[in-house]
Amino acid sequence: MTCDKKRPEAWIAAAAFAASQNQNDRAVQLLDKAISLDPRRVTAFQLRGATLLKLNKPELAVVAFFQANNISKELRTYRGLVDAYLSARKYKEALHSAKEAVSLLAPNAALPIALVGKVLATSPEGSEKAKRAFQKALQVDPACVDALLPLVDILGENSNDSFHLLQTALAAPCTQKDLIHFKLGQFYAKSNRISDALHSFHLALSLNPNNQQAQGAIDSLHSLLPSSPTTVSSTRRREHNTRRAGHRSSPTRSHRATTTTTTADSTTRAPTRRASTRASTTTAGIDTPEAASPTDQGAYI
């Protein structure tokens, strides 16, 4: 596969890969090359701003997002601009950018409203206003993660309202349900419902295998489980069923299972016949023990 080095897309793709490998300085250099080839490429400026934030250079990130915003008004740019201003401790500028996103992009959309709530939540006196902003965003979209997770933090993970919000979000269409399952797992863990917490963390991990927080939580909770065989067996069964959720058995596997069962049946029948022959020659009245069965177990401003 060959790439045209005179087109910005190749440099942006290379920069994105470098950033995913934490080679952030290299990523910025590649993005500078992309921008030199196309000074109006919005994605290059957006990725440059995000990479500069990783490098703890919020002032330079603000410049990159501001340049992207001058080319095209997009929610991704406003989110980056708000994050950069907050990292630079410029609260007023962050709030202005968030409110501008609401007014220019979509006054009744959940994500811009949640962006306002995010800025308000950084100020102690803005907690109640942030709460109202997040609640308004969730009225529009009950599964808006940007509003749901910080609102749960404000309400407290032991709150019944938090539990209801998380359950409602899981019932709604959402592309980030792994984050909701993880938050629900934290809710269960703090309530000492270890088995339910493990189930939620495993669901999060099955939806997103790269969720390192979920894996870390699973490892931590396993050390708290009782060591009784029944409990461990039950937990392992539940984890196994979670991992297999959504997967079907392959025809090859079913054929192997059928073959194995048939072979086992034929092997079992032969000794049974021999046992019957021997039983007929012995003295009547001797009881044969039965086989043991296995046990289971509103306004925001």
mmCIF file of C-alpha atoms in Angstrom:
data_model
loop_
_atom_site.group_PDB
_atom_site.id
_atom_site.type_symbol
_atom_site.label_atom_id
_atom_site.label_comp_id
_atom_site.label_asym_id
_atom_site.label_seq_id
_atom_site.Cartn_x
_atom_site.Cartn_y
_atom_site.Cartn_z
ATOM 1 C CA MET A 1 0.000 0.000 0.000
ATOM 2 C CA THR A 2 1.405 3.390 -1.026
ATOM 3 C CA CYS A 3 0.543 6.840 0.342
ATOM 4 C CA ASP A 4 0.677 10.191 -1.415
ATOM 5 C CA LYS A 5 2.960 12.291 0.771
ATOM 6 C CA LYS A 6 1.616 15.424 -0.865
ATOM 7 C CA ARG A 7 -1.822 14.881 0.618
ATOM 8 C CA PRO A 8 -2.589 15.809 4.250
ATOM 9 C CA GLU A 9 -4.613 12.661 4.982
ATOM 10 C CA ALA A 10 -1.503 10.468 5.094
ATOM 11 C CA TRP A 11 0.224 12.764 7.582
ATOM 12 C CA ILE A 12 -2.902 13.033 9.751
ATOM 13 C CA ALA A 13 -3.250 9.229 9.833
ATOM 14 C CA ALA A 14 0.417 8.852 10.768
ATOM 15 C CA ALA A 15 -0.010 11.485 13.483
ATOM 16 C CA ALA A 16 -3.064 9.724 14.903
ATOM 17 C CA PHE A 17 -1.121 6.467 15.117
ATOM 18 C CA ALA A 18 1.835 8.199 16.783
ATOM 19 C CA ALA A 19 -0.515 9.794 19.326
ATOM 20 C CA SER A 20 -2.073 6.392 20.079
ATOM 21 C CA GLN A 21 1.423 5.154 20.917
ATOM 22 C CA ASN A 22 2.023 8.160 23.214
ATOM 23 C CA GLN A 23 4.554 9.580 20.739
ATOM 24 C CA ASN A 24 2.969 12.989 21.136
ATOM 25 C CA ASP A 25 5.907 15.168 20.096
ATOM 26 C CA ARG A 26 6.220 13.141 16.895
ATOM 27 C CA ALA A 27 2.469 13.476 16.323
ATOM 28 C CA VAL A 28 2.658 17.283 16.539
ATOM 29 C CA GLN A 29 5.455 17.325 13.951
ATOM 30 C CA LEU A 30 3.415 15.166 11.561
ATOM 31 C CA LEU A 31 0.365 17.397 12.039
ATOM 32 C CA ASP A 32 2.428 20.490 11.286
ATOM 33 C CA LYS A 33 3.337 18.861 7.970
ATOM 34 C CA ALA A 34 -0.337 18.128 7.247
ATOM 35 C CA ILE A 35 -1.305 21.722 8.044
ATOM 36 C CA SER A 36 1.436 23.044 5.736
ATOM 37 C CA LEU A 37 -0.134 21.005 2.907
ATOM 38 C CA ASP A 38 -3.694 22.098 3.744
ATOM 39 C CA PRO A 39 -3.997 25.100 6.114
ATOM 40 C CA ARG A 40 -7.790 24.668 6.276
ATOM 41 C CA ARG A 41 -7.875 21.036 7.385
ATOM 42 C CA VAL A 42 -10.032 21.153 10.538
ATOM 43 C CA THR A 43 -9.194 17.627 11.725
ATOM 44 C CA ALA A 44 -5.476 18.436 11.722
ATOM 45 C CA PHE A 45 -5.984 21.411 14.053
ATOM 46 C CA GLN A 46 -8.367 19.430 16.290
ATOM 47 C CA LEU A 47 -5.901 16.572 16.661
ATOM 48 C CA ARG A 48 -3.056 19.032 17.194
ATOM 49 C CA GLY A 49 -4.983 20.674 20.042
ATOM 50 C CA ALA A 50 -5.802 17.321 21.665
ATOM 51 C CA THR A 51 -2.176 16.202 21.402
ATOM 52 C CA LEU A 52 -0.898 19.442 22.916
ATOM 53 C CA LEU A 53 -3.263 18.905 25.850
ATOM 54 C CA LYS A 54 -1.647 15.504 26.395
ATOM 55 C CA LEU A 55 1.708 17.285 26.455
ATOM 56 C CA ASN A 56 0.328 19.615 29.164
ATOM 57 C CA LYS A 57 0.517 22.655 26.894
ATOM 58 C CA PRO A 58 -3.002 24.098 27.245
ATOM 59 C CA GLU A 59 -2.117 27.573 25.973
ATOM 60 C CA LEU A 60 -0.882 26.148 22.666
ATOM 61 C CA ALA A 61 -3.872 23.811 22.559
ATOM 62 C CA VAL A 62 -6.200 26.825 22.836
ATOM 63 C CA VAL A 63 -4.541 28.315 19.754
ATOM 64 C CA ALA A 64 -4.975 25.082 17.777
ATOM 65 C CA PHE A 65 -8.655 24.718 18.681
ATOM 66 C CA PHE A 66 -9.251 28.412 18.027
ATOM 67 C CA GLN A 67 -7.789 27.988 14.535
ATOM 68 C CA ALA A 68 -10.037 24.990 13.927
ATOM 69 C CA ASN A 69 -13.036 27.007 15.127
ATOM 70 C CA ASN A 70 -12.253 29.820 12.701
ATOM 71 C CA ILE A 71 -12.499 27.317 9.847
ATOM 72 C CA SER A 72 -15.633 25.469 10.964
ATOM 73 C CA LYS A 73 -17.863 25.567 14.018
ATOM 74 C CA GLU A 74 -18.019 21.986 15.333
ATOM 75 C CA LEU A 75 -18.889 20.470 18.693
ATOM 76 C CA ARG A 76 -15.595 18.556 18.808
ATOM 77 C CA THR A 77 -13.709 21.832 18.511
ATOM 78 C CA TYR A 78 -15.750 23.502 21.257
ATOM 79 C CA ARG A 79 -15.195 20.537 23.563
ATOM 80 C CA GLY A 80 -11.465 20.768 22.986
ATOM 81 C CA LEU A 81 -11.520 24.518 23.487
ATOM 82 C CA VAL A 82 -13.385 24.165 26.804
ATOM 83 C CA ASP A 83 -10.943 21.489 28.016
ATOM 84 C CA ALA A 84 -7.972 23.638 27.034
ATOM 85 C CA TYR A 85 -9.333 26.725 28.792
ATOM 86 C CA LEU A 86 -10.100 24.709 31.935
ATOM 87 C CA SER A 87 -6.595 23.220 31.913
ATOM 88 C CA ALA A 88 -5.228 26.759 31.629
ATOM 89 C CA ARG A 89 -7.536 27.774 34.534
ATOM 90 C CA LYS A 90 -9.418 30.259 32.383
ATOM 91 C CA TYR A 91 -12.902 29.662 33.739
ATOM 92 C CA LYS A 92 -14.659 32.645 32.133
ATOM 93 C CA GLU A 93 -13.298 31.818 28.676
ATOM 94 C CA ALA A 94 -14.347 28.181 29.072
ATOM 95 C CA LEU A 95 -17.886 29.143 30.088
ATOM 96 C CA HIS A 96 -18.141 31.612 27.197
ATOM 97 C CA SER A 97 -17.069 28.905 24.706
ATOM 98 C CA ALA A 98 -19.559 26.394 26.147
ATOM 99 C CA LYS A 99 -22.459 28.856 25.965
ATOM 100 C CA GLU A 100 -21.438 29.784 22.429
ATOM 101 C CA ALA A 101 -21.611 26.100 21.473
ATOM 102 C CA VAL A 102 -25.189 25.947 22.792
ATOM 103 C CA SER A 103 -26.320 29.070 20.950
ATOM 104 C CA LEU A 104 -24.550 28.399 17.629
ATOM 105 C CA LEU A 105 -24.744 24.619 17.240
ATOM 106 C CA ALA A 106 -27.916 23.267 18.828
ATOM 107 C CA PRO A 107 -29.763 25.045 21.644
ATOM 108 C CA ASN A 108 -31.774 21.911 22.461
ATOM 109 C CA ALA A 109 -29.043 19.286 22.006
ATOM 110 C CA ALA A 110 -27.755 17.335 24.992
ATOM 111 C CA LEU A 111 -23.996 17.528 24.406
ATOM 112 C CA PRO A 112 -23.624 21.343 24.230
ATOM 113 C CA ILE A 113 -25.792 21.719 27.348
ATOM 114 C CA ALA A 114 -23.656 19.100 29.125
ATOM 115 C CA LEU A 115 -20.597 21.132 28.114
ATOM 116 C CA VAL A 116 -21.994 24.128 30.021
ATOM 117 C CA GLY A 117 -22.596 21.872 33.015
ATOM 118 C CA LYS A 118 -19.009 20.629 32.862
ATOM 119 C CA VAL A 119 -17.674 24.178 33.198
ATOM 120 C CA LEU A 120 -20.118 25.082 35.973
ATOM 121 C CA ALA A 121 -19.144 21.953 37.915
ATOM 122 C CA THR A 122 -15.544 23.165 38.210
ATOM 123 C CA SER A 123 -16.676 25.960 40.523
ATOM 124 C CA PRO A 124 -17.926 25.113 44.058
ATOM 125 C CA GLU A 125 -20.637 27.766 43.875
ATOM 126 C CA GLY A 126 -21.719 26.457 40.452
ATOM 127 C CA SER A 127 -22.578 22.951 41.633
ATOM 128 C CA GLU A 128 -26.352 23.472 41.700
ATOM 129 C CA LYS A 129 -26.311 25.190 38.306
ATOM 130 C CA ALA A 130 -24.229 22.341 36.909
ATOM 131 C CA LYS A 131 -26.736 19.854 38.313
ATOM 132 C CA ARG A 132 -29.604 21.633 36.542
ATOM 133 C CA ALA A 133 -27.648 21.733 33.288
ATOM 134 C CA PHE A 134 -26.905 17.997 33.415
ATOM 135 C CA GLN A 135 -30.542 17.213 34.265
ATOM 136 C CA LYS A 136 -31.722 19.288 31.306
ATOM 137 C CA ALA A 137 -29.278 17.469 29.002
ATOM 138 C CA LEU A 138 -30.575 14.089 30.227
ATOM 139 C CA GLN A 139 -34.143 15.159 29.531
ATOM 140 C CA VAL A 140 -33.076 15.477 25.897
ATOM 141 C CA ASP A 141 -30.955 12.320 25.859
ATOM 142 C CA PRO A 142 -31.131 9.966 28.888
ATOM 143 C CA ALA A 143 -27.932 8.211 27.734
ATOM 144 C CA CYS A 144 -25.799 11.334 27.307
ATOM 145 C CA VAL A 145 -22.661 10.116 29.090
ATOM 146 C CA ASP A 146 -21.185 13.628 29.269
ATOM 147 C CA ALA A 147 -24.117 14.636 31.489
ATOM 148 C CA LEU A 148 -24.898 11.324 33.189
ATOM 149 C CA LEU A 149 -21.540 10.489 34.753
ATOM 150 C CA PRO A 150 -20.800 13.903 36.292
ATOM 151 C CA LEU A 151 -24.383 14.165 37.561
ATOM 152 C CA VAL A 152 -24.001 10.798 39.316
ATOM 153 C CA ASP A 153 -20.815 12.159 40.897
ATOM 154 C CA ILE A 154 -22.704 15.207 42.152
ATOM 155 C CA LEU A 155 -25.648 13.190 43.499
ATOM 156 C CA GLY A 156 -23.390 10.579 45.051
ATOM 157 C CA GLU A 157 -23.034 6.919 44.092
ATOM 158 C CA ASN A 158 -25.090 5.821 47.106
ATOM 159 C CA SER A 159 -28.076 7.848 45.936
ATOM 160 C CA ASN A 160 -31.194 6.075 44.677
ATOM 161 C CA ASP A 161 -31.491 8.807 42.060
ATOM 162 C CA SER A 162 -28.058 7.847 40.710
ATOM 163 C CA PHE A 163 -29.050 4.199 40.437
ATOM 164 C CA HIS A 164 -32.265 5.133 38.609
ATOM 165 C CA LEU A 165 -30.392 7.387 36.167
ATOM 166 C CA LEU A 166 -27.864 4.655 35.347
ATOM 167 C CA GLN A 167 -30.577 2.040 34.801
ATOM 168 C CA THR A 168 -32.548 4.433 32.581
ATOM 169 C CA ALA A 169 -29.442 5.172 30.509
ATOM 170 C CA LEU A 170 -28.776 1.455 29.961
ATOM 171 C CA ALA A 171 -32.289 1.062 28.540
ATOM 172 C CA ALA A 172 -31.693 3.859 25.995
ATOM 173 C CA PRO A 173 -29.665 3.664 22.750
ATOM 174 C CA CYS A 174 -26.043 4.521 23.502
ATOM 175 C CA THR A 175 -22.614 3.862 21.962
ATOM 176 C CA GLN A 176 -20.761 4.193 25.282
ATOM 177 C CA LYS A 177 -22.579 1.676 27.444
ATOM 178 C CA ASP A 178 -19.278 0.285 28.716
ATOM 179 C CA LEU A 179 -18.820 3.543 30.665
ATOM 180 C CA ILE A 180 -22.324 3.276 32.115
ATOM 181 C CA HIS A 181 -21.794 -0.357 33.150
ATOM 182 C CA PHE A 182 -18.497 0.633 34.766
ATOM 183 C CA LYS A 183 -20.161 3.428 36.728
ATOM 184 C CA LEU A 184 -22.924 1.056 37.804
ATOM 185 C CA GLY A 185 -20.247 -1.396 38.939
ATOM 186 C CA GLN A 186 -18.730 1.312 41.120
ATOM 187 C CA PHE A 187 -22.216 1.955 42.540
ATOM 188 C CA TYR A 188 -22.587 -1.731 43.467
ATOM 189 C CA ALA A 189 -19.055 -1.975 44.868
ATOM 190 C CA LYS A 190 -19.608 0.941 47.249
ATOM 191 C CA SER A 191 -22.836 -0.743 48.397
ATOM 192 C CA ASN A 192 -20.817 -3.924 49.080
ATOM 193 C CA ARG A 193 -22.727 -5.831 46.371
ATOM 194 C CA ILE A 194 -19.579 -7.524 45.123
ATOM 195 C CA SER A 195 -21.191 -10.102 42.830
ATOM 196 C CA ASP A 196 -23.330 -7.439 41.080
ATOM 197 C CA ALA A 197 -20.308 -5.155 40.785
ATOM 198 C CA LEU A 198 -18.248 -7.902 39.133
ATOM 199 C CA HIS A 199 -21.084 -8.596 36.710
ATOM 200 C CA SER A 200 -21.237 -4.906 35.680
ATOM 201 C CA PHE A 201 -17.461 -4.638 35.310
ATOM 202 C CA HIS A 202 -17.393 -7.760 33.132
ATOM 203 C CA LEU A 203 -20.161 -6.326 30.952
ATOM 204 C CA ALA A 204 -18.131 -3.129 30.552
ATOM 205 C CA LEU A 205 -15.073 -5.161 29.581
ATOM 206 C CA SER A 206 -17.023 -7.279 27.090
ATOM 207 C CA LEU A 207 -18.249 -4.106 25.360
ATOM 208 C CA ASN A 208 -14.811 -2.508 25.404
ATOM 209 C CA PRO A 209 -11.847 -4.885 25.925
ATOM 210 C CA ASN A 210 -9.552 -1.843 26.207
ATOM 211 C CA ASN A 211 -11.328 -0.564 29.326
ATOM 212 C CA GLN A 212 -8.392 -0.874 31.713
ATOM 213 C CA GLN A 213 -10.362 0.608 34.604
ATOM 214 C CA ALA A 214 -12.888 -2.219 34.389
ATOM 215 C CA GLN A 215 -10.126 -4.833 34.320
ATOM 216 C CA GLY A 216 -8.431 -3.229 37.307
ATOM 217 C CA ALA A 217 -11.709 -3.165 39.236
ATOM 218 C CA ILE A 218 -12.279 -6.869 38.505
ATOM 219 C CA ASP A 219 -8.815 -7.774 39.753
ATOM 220 C CA SER A 220 -9.338 -5.757 42.932
ATOM 221 C CA LEU A 221 -12.754 -7.234 43.712
ATOM 222 C CA HIS A 222 -11.660 -10.833 43.217
ATOM 223 C CA SER A 223 -9.493 -10.494 46.306
ATOM 224 C CA LEU A 224 -12.625 -9.622 48.348
ATOM 225 C CA LEU A 225 -14.617 -12.692 47.334
ATOM 226 C CA PRO A 226 -15.206 -15.442 49.920
ATOM 227 C CA SER A 227 -13.171 -18.549 49.277
ATOM 228 C CA SER A 228 -16.040 -21.072 49.521
ATOM 229 C CA PRO A 229 -16.190 -23.385 46.440
ATOM 230 C CA THR A 230 -19.893 -22.676 45.883
ATOM 231 C CA THR A 231 -19.410 -18.898 45.760
ATOM 232 C CA VAL A 232 -16.360 -19.104 43.525
ATOM 233 C CA SER A 233 -18.095 -21.571 41.200
ATOM 234 C CA SER A 234 -21.168 -19.339 40.984
ATOM 235 C CA THR A 235 -19.076 -16.254 40.242
ATOM 236 C CA ARG A 236 -17.041 -18.018 37.590
ATOM 237 C CA ARG A 237 -20.219 -19.316 35.943
ATOM 238 C CA ARG A 238 -21.644 -15.803 35.847
ATOM 239 C CA GLU A 239 -18.436 -14.358 34.387
ATOM 240 C CA HIS A 240 -18.325 -17.118 31.767
ATOM 241 C CA ASN A 241 -21.922 -16.418 30.717
ATOM 242 C CA THR A 242 -21.148 -12.691 30.485
ATOM 243 C CA ARG A 243 -18.150 -13.266 28.217
ATOM 244 C CA ARG A 244 -20.197 -15.540 25.979
ATOM 245 C CA ALA A 245 -23.136 -13.120 25.706
ATOM 246 C CA GLY A 246 -23.918 -12.297 22.117
ATOM 247 C CA HIS A 247 -21.831 -15.170 20.653
ATOM 248 C CA ARG A 248 -23.244 -18.227 18.912
ATOM 249 C CA SER A 249 -21.881 -21.745 18.892
ATOM 250 C CA SER A 250 -20.121 -22.665 15.651
ATOM 251 C CA PRO A 251 -21.363 -25.679 13.587
ATOM 252 C CA THR A 252 -17.966 -27.337 13.982
ATOM 253 C CA ARG A 253 -18.174 -27.067 17.763
ATOM 254 C CA SER A 254 -21.718 -28.492 17.755
ATOM 255 C CA HIS A 255 -20.568 -31.414 15.590
ATOM 256 C CA ARG A 256 -17.704 -32.153 17.977
ATOM 257 C CA ALA A 257 -20.090 -32.031 20.922
ATOM 258 C CA THR A 258 -22.505 -34.443 19.186
ATOM 259 C CA THR A 259 -19.703 -36.855 18.297
ATOM 260 C CA THR A 260 -18.370 -36.777 21.837
ATOM 261 C CA THR A 261 -21.842 -37.407 23.267
ATOM 262 C CA THR A 262 -22.450 -40.330 20.909
ATOM 263 C CA THR A 263 -19.105 -41.915 21.782
ATOM 264 C CA ALA A 264 -19.753 -41.411 25.472
ATOM 265 C CA ASP A 265 -23.205 -43.003 25.188
ATOM 266 C CA SER A 266 -21.845 -46.075 23.437
ATOM 267 C CA THR A 267 -19.072 -46.385 26.013
ATOM 268 C CA THR A 268 -21.592 -46.070 28.840
ATOM 269 C CA ARG A 269 -24.033 -48.645 27.444
ATOM 270 C CA ALA A 270 -21.457 -51.462 27.202
ATOM 271 C CA PRO A 271 -20.565 -51.564 30.895
ATOM 272 C CA THR A 272 -24.270 -51.280 31.726
ATOM 273 C CA ARG A 273 -25.047 -54.487 29.825
ATOM 274 C CA ARG A 274 -22.134 -56.301 31.462
ATOM 275 C CA ALA A 275 -23.279 -55.064 34.865
ATOM 276 C CA SER A 276 -26.785 -56.402 34.181
ATOM 277 C CA THR A 277 -25.389 -59.833 33.282
ATOM 278 C CA ARG A 278 -23.344 -59.966 36.457
ATOM 279 C CA ALA A 279 -26.321 -58.819 38.534
ATOM 280 C CA SER A 280 -28.474 -61.683 37.272
ATOM 281 C CA THR A 281 -26.004 -64.279 38.563
ATOM 282 C CA THR A 282 -25.687 -62.768 42.064
ATOM 283 C CA THR A 283 -27.958 -63.203 45.045
ATOM 284 C CA ALA A 284 -31.129 -61.114 44.830
ATOM 285 C CA GLY A 285 -31.944 -58.446 47.395
ATOM 286 C CA ILE A 286 -28.730 -56.358 47.194
ATOM 287 C CA ASP A 287 -29.536 -52.665 46.654
ATOM 288 C CA THR A 288 -27.515 -50.739 44.057
ATOM 289 C CA PRO A 289 -26.635 -47.181 45.225
ATOM 290 C CA GLU A 290 -27.959 -44.371 43.013
ATOM 291 C CA ALA A 291 -25.535 -41.931 41.345
ATOM 292 C CA ALA A 292 -25.213 -38.606 43.157
ATOM 293 C CA SER A 293 -26.585 -35.608 41.261
ATOM 294 C CA PRO A 294 -24.389 -32.485 41.021
ATOM 295 C CA THR A 295 -25.727 -29.392 42.842
ATOM 296 C CA ASP A 296 -26.005 -25.779 41.367
ATOM 297 C CA GLN A 297 -26.434 -23.217 42.781
ATOM 298 C CA GLY A 298 -34.541 22.644 34.275
ATOM 299 C CA ALA A 299 -32.772 26.114 33.492
ATOM 300 C CA TYR A 300 -29.010 25.759 33.833
ATOM 301 C CA ILE A 301 -27.671 29.326 33.811
#
